Short mmCIF file of C-alpha atoms in Angstrom, two decimals:
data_model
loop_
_atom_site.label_atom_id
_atom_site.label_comp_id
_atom_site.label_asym_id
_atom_site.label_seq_id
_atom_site.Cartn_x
_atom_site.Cartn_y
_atom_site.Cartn_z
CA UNK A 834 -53.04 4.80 39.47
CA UNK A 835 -50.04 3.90 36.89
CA UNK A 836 -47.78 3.76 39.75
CA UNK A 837 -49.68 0.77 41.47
CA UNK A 838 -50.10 -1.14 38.21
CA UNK A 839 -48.46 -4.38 37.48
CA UNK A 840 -45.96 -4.83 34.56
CA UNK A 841 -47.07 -7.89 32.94
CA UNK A 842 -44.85 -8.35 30.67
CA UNK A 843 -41.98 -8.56 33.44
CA UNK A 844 -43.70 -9.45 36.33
CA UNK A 845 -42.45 -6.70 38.52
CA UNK A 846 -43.99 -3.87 39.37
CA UNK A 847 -43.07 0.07 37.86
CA UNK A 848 -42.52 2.74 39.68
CA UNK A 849 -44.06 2.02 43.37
CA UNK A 850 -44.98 4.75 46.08
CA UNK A 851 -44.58 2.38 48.72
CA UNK A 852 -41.63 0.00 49.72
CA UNK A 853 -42.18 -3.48 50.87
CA UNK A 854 -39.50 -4.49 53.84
CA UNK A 855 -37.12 -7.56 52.35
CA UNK A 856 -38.11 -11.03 54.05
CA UNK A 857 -36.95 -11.57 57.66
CA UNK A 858 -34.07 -13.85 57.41
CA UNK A 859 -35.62 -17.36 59.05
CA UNK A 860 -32.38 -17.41 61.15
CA UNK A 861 -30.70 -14.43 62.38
CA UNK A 862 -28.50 -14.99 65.26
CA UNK A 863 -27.70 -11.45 65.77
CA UNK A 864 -31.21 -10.33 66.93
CA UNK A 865 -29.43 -12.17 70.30
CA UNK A 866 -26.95 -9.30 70.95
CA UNK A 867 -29.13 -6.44 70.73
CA UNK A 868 -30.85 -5.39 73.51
CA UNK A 869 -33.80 -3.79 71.21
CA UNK A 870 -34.66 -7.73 70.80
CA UNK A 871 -34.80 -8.85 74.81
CA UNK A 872 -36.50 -5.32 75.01
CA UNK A 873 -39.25 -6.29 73.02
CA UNK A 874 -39.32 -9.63 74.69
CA UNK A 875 -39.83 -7.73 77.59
CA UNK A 876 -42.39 -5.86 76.41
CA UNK A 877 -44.56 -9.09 74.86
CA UNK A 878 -44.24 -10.20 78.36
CA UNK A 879 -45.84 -7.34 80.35
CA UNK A 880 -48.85 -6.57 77.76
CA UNK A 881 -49.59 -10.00 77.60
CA UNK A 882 -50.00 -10.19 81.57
CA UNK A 883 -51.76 -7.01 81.68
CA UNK A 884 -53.99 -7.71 79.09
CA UNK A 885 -55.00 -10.93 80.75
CA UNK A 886 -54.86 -9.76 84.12
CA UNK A 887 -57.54 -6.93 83.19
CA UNK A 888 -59.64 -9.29 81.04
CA UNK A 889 -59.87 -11.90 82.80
CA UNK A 890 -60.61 -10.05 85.81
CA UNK A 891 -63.76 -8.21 83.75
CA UNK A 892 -65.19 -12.18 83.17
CA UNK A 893 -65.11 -13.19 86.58
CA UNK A 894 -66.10 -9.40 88.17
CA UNK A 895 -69.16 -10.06 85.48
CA UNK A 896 -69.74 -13.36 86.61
CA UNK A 897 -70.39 -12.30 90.24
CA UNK A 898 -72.06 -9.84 89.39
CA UNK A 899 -74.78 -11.22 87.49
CA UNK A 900 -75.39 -13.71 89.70
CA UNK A 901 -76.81 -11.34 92.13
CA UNK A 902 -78.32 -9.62 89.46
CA UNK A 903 -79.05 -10.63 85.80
CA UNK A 904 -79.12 -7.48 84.50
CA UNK A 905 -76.18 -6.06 86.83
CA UNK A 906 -72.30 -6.03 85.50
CA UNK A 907 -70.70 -5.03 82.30
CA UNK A 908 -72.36 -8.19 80.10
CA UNK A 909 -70.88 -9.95 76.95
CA UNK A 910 -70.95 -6.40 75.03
CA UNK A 911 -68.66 -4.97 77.76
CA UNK A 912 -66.59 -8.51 78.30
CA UNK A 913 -65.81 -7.91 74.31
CA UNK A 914 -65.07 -4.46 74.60
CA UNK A 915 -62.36 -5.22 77.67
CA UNK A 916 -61.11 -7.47 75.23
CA UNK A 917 -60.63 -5.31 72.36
CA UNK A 918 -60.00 -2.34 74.14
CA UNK A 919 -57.11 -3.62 76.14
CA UNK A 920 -55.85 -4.98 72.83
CA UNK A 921 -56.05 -1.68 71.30
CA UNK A 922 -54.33 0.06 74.17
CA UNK A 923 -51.55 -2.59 74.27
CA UNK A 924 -50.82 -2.53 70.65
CA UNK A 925 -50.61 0.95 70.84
CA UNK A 926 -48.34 0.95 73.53
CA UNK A 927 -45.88 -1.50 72.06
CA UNK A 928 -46.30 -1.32 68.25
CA UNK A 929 -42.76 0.42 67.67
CA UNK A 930 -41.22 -1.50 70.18
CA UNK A 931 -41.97 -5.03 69.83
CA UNK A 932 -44.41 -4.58 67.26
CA UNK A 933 -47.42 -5.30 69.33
CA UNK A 934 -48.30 -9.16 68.84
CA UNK A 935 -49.53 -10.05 72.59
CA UNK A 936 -50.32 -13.34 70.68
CA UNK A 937 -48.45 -16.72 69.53
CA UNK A 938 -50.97 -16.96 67.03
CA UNK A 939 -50.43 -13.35 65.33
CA UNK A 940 -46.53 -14.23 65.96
CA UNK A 941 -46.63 -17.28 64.02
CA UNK A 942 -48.42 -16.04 61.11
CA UNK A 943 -46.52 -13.43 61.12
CA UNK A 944 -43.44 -15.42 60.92
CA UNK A 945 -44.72 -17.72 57.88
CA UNK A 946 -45.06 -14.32 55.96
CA UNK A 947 -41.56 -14.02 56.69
CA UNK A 948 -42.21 -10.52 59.22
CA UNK A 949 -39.94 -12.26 62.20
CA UNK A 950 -37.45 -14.43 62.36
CA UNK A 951 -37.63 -18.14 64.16
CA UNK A 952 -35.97 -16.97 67.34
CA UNK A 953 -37.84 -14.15 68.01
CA UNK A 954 -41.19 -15.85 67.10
CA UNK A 955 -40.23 -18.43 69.17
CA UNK A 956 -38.76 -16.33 72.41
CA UNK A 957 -42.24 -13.54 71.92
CA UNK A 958 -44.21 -16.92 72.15
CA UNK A 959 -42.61 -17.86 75.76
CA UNK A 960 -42.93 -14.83 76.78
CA UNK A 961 -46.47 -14.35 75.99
CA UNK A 962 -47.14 -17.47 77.77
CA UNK A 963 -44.98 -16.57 80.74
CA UNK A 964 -47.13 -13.16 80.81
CA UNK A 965 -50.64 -14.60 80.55
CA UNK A 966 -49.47 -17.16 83.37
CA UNK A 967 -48.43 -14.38 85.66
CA UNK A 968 -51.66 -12.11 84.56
CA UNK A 969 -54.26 -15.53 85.43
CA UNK A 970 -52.30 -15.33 88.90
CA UNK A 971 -52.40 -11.60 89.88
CA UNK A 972 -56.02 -12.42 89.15
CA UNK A 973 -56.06 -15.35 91.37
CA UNK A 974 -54.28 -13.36 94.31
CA UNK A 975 -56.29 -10.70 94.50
CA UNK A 976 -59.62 -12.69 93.82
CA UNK A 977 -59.24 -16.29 95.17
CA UNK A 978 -62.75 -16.88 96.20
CA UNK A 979 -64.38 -15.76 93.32
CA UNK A 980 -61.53 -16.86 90.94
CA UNK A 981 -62.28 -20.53 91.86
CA UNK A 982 -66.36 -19.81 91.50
CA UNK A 983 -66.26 -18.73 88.53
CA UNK A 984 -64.64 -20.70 86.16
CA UNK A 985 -61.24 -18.88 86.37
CA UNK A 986 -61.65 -17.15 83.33
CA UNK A 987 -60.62 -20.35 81.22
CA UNK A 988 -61.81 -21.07 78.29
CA UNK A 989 -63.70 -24.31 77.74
CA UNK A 990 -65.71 -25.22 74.84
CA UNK A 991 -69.44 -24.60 75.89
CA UNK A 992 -72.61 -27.19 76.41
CA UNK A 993 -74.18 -28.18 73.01
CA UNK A 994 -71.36 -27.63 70.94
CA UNK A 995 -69.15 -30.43 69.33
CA UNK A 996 -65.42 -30.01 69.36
CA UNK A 997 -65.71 -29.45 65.59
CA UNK A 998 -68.06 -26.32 65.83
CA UNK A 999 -65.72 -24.96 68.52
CA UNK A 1000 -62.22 -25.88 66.39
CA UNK A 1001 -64.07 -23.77 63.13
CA UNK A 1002 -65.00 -20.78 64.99
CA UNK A 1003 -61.65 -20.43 66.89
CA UNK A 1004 -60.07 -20.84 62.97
CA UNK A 1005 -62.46 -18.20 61.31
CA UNK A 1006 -62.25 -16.05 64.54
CA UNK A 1007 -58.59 -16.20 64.61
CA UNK A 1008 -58.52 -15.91 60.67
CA UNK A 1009 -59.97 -12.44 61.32
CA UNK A 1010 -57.93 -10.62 63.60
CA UNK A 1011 -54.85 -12.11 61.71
CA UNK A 1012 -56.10 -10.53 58.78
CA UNK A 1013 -56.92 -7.27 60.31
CA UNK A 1014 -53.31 -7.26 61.37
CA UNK A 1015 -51.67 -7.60 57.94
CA UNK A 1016 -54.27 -5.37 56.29
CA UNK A 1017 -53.78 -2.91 59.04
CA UNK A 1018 -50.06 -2.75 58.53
CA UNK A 1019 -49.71 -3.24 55.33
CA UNK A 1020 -47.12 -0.70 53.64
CA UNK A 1021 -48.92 -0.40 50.29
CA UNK A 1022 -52.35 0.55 52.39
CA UNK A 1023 -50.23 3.17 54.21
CA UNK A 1024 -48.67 4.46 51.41
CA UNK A 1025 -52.06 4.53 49.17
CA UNK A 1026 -53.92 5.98 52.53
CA UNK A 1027 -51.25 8.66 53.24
CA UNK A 1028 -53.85 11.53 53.24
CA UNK A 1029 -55.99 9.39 56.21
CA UNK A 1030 -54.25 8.76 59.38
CA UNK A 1031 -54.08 5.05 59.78
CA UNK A 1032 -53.89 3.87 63.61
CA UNK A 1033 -53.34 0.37 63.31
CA UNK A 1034 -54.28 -0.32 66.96
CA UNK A 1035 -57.90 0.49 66.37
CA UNK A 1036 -58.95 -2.05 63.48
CA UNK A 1037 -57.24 -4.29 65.69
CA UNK A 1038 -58.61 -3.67 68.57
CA UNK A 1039 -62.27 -3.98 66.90
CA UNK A 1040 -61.37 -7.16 65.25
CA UNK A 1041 -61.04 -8.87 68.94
CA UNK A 1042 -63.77 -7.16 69.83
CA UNK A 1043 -66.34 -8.60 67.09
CA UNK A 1044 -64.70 -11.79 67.13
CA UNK A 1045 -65.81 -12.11 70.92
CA UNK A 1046 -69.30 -10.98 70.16
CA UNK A 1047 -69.67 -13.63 68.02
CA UNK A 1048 -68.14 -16.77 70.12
CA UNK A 1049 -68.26 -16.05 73.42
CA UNK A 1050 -71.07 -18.42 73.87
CA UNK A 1051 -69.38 -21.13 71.28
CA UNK A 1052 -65.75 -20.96 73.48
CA UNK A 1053 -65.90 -18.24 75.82
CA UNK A 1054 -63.09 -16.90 72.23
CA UNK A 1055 -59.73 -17.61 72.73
CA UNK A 1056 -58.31 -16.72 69.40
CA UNK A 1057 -54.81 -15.87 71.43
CA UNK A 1058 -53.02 -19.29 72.46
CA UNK A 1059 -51.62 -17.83 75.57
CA UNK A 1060 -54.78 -16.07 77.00
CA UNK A 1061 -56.40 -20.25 76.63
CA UNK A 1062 -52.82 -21.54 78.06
CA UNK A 1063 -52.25 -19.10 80.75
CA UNK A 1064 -56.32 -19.28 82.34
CA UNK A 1065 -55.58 -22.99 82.16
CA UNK A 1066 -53.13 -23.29 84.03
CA UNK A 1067 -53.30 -21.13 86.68
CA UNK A 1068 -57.59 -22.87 86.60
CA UNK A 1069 -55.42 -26.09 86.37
CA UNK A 1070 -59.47 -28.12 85.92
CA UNK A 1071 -59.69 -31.16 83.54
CA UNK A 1072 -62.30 -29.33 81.51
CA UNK A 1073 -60.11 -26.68 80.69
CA UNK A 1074 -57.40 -28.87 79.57
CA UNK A 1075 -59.57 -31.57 77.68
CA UNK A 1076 -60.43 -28.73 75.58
CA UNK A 1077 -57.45 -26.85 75.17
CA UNK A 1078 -55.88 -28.18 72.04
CA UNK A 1079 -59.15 -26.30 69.94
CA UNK A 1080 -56.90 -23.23 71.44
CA UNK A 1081 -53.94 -24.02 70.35
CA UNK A 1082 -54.77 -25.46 67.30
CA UNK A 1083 -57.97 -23.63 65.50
CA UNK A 1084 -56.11 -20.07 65.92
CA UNK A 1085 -52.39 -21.48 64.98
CA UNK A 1086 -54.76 -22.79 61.88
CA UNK A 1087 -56.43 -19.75 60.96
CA UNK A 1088 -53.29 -16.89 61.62
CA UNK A 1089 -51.66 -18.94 58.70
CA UNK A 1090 -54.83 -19.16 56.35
CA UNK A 1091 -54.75 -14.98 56.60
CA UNK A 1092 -51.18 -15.24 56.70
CA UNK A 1093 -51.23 -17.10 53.07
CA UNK A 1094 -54.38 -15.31 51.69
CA UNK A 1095 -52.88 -11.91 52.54
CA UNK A 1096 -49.11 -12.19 50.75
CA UNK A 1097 -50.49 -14.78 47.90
CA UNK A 1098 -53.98 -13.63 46.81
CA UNK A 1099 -54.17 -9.82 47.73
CA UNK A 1100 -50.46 -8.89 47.35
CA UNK A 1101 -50.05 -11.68 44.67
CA UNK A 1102 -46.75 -13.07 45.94
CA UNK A 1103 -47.12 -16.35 43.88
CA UNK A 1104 -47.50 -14.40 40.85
CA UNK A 1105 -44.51 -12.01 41.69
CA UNK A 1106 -42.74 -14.83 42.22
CA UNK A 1107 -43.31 -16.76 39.23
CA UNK A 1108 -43.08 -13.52 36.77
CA UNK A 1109 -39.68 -12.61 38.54
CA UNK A 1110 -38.35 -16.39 38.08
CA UNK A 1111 -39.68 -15.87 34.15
CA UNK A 1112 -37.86 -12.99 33.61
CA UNK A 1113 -34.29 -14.63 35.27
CA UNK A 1114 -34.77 -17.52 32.80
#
């Protein structure tokens, strides 16, 4: 335990088992002439359009389906776990290549803890747009008369609900998953849990998957920007775009609430950074 405990007296830590990565620089042109970076561009793009091309497809496959009968299809337990699941799969499958965000609004909080730099938060948010766009339409294509029936997959804020209720659950929603993601790959945690295999995919994964449990019937859950942008346009209805800034806005608000509570309350970067600016004085 001495090796986790802070010096007081300097504000710095002694001897650590674990090594935190120095800040991403906020501008770093030469991420442009590597091809790891349009590589994991690449990557954001194609798990962002499968993920919404097999989601999306589960909501309106369920929504046929219950209409015939109420008790047939897959339900809101299995609409959360084709949520979560895919999301687990996905961020397995790209984790060490583009690090798995298949979301603007994990991308941005990750870029106000300093994690990615402005032009690659910026290009993995295009392309995650550009990907759910082109997942909404292989939907569309391959289910046109059913696509239209049933809603499209978009998400809209539901009947009896006031904008407000919707904005706070897409922030708390979104404030969880964000916070599963730093916990989850968080170097002291992997360091201190080095006997227990950590898969960071899985918390993840469950994260979405409770989140949707729990607001489905407030928003239909966006927590993920693009997913809300890419069914809306494809949908292209005024409902779905009267209500779209809650999707932009509520999960861009909560990713940097977990983004701040993470790096200034549990890893005590204010502190750090005040102790290390006493001891330069």
């Amino acid at each position: 335990m001495a090796k986790d405990i802070e010096g007081a007296e300097h504000g710095e830590f002694a001897t650590k088992d674990y090594q935190d990565p120095p800040p991403t620089p906020l501008f770093d042109a030469e991420e442009l002439t590597k091809w790891s970076f349009y590589r994991a561009v690449i990557a954001e793009f194609i798990a962002t359009l499968l993920f919404l091309y097999i989601t999306v497809l589960t909501v309106i496959g369920y929504k046929s389906q219950s209409e015939v009968d109420q008790c047939g299809g897959v339900g809101i337990l299995g609409i959360a776990w084709a949520f979560g699941g895919m999301i687990f799969v996905l961020v397995y499958c790209t984790a060490g290549i583009s690090g798995g965000h298949i979301n603007p609004a994990v991308t941005f909080g990750l870029f106000l803890a300093r994690k990615v730099s402005l032009i690659r938060a910026v290009l993995y948010i295009v392309a995650q747009c550009l990907g759910a766009i082109c997942g909404v339409g292989l939907v569309k294509a391959f289910q046109k008369s059913y696509y239209v029936k049933y809603g499209g997959g978009a998400n809209e804020l539901a009947d009896g609900y006031n904008k407000g209720t919707g904005l706070g659950a897409e922030i708390i929603g979104t404030f969880v998953l964000v916070y599963t993601v730093f916990s989850a790959t968080d170097p002291k945690r992997n360091a201190r849990d080095s006997h227990v295999p950590v898969l960071a995919p899985l918390p993840i994964g469950f994260a979405v998957f409770i989140v949707h449990l729990a607001t489905i019937p407030i928003t239909g859950t966006g927590i993920n920007p693009a997913r809300s942008f890419g069914a809306a346009v494809i949908y292209n209805k005024d409902k779905a775009w009267d209500d779209q800034w809650i999707f932009w806005l509520g999960p861009f608000i909560g990713a940097a609430i977990a983004a701040f509570y993470h790096q200034y309350i549990l890893r005590a970067g204010a502190i750090k950074a005040l102790g290390s600016f006493r001891s330069n004085a």
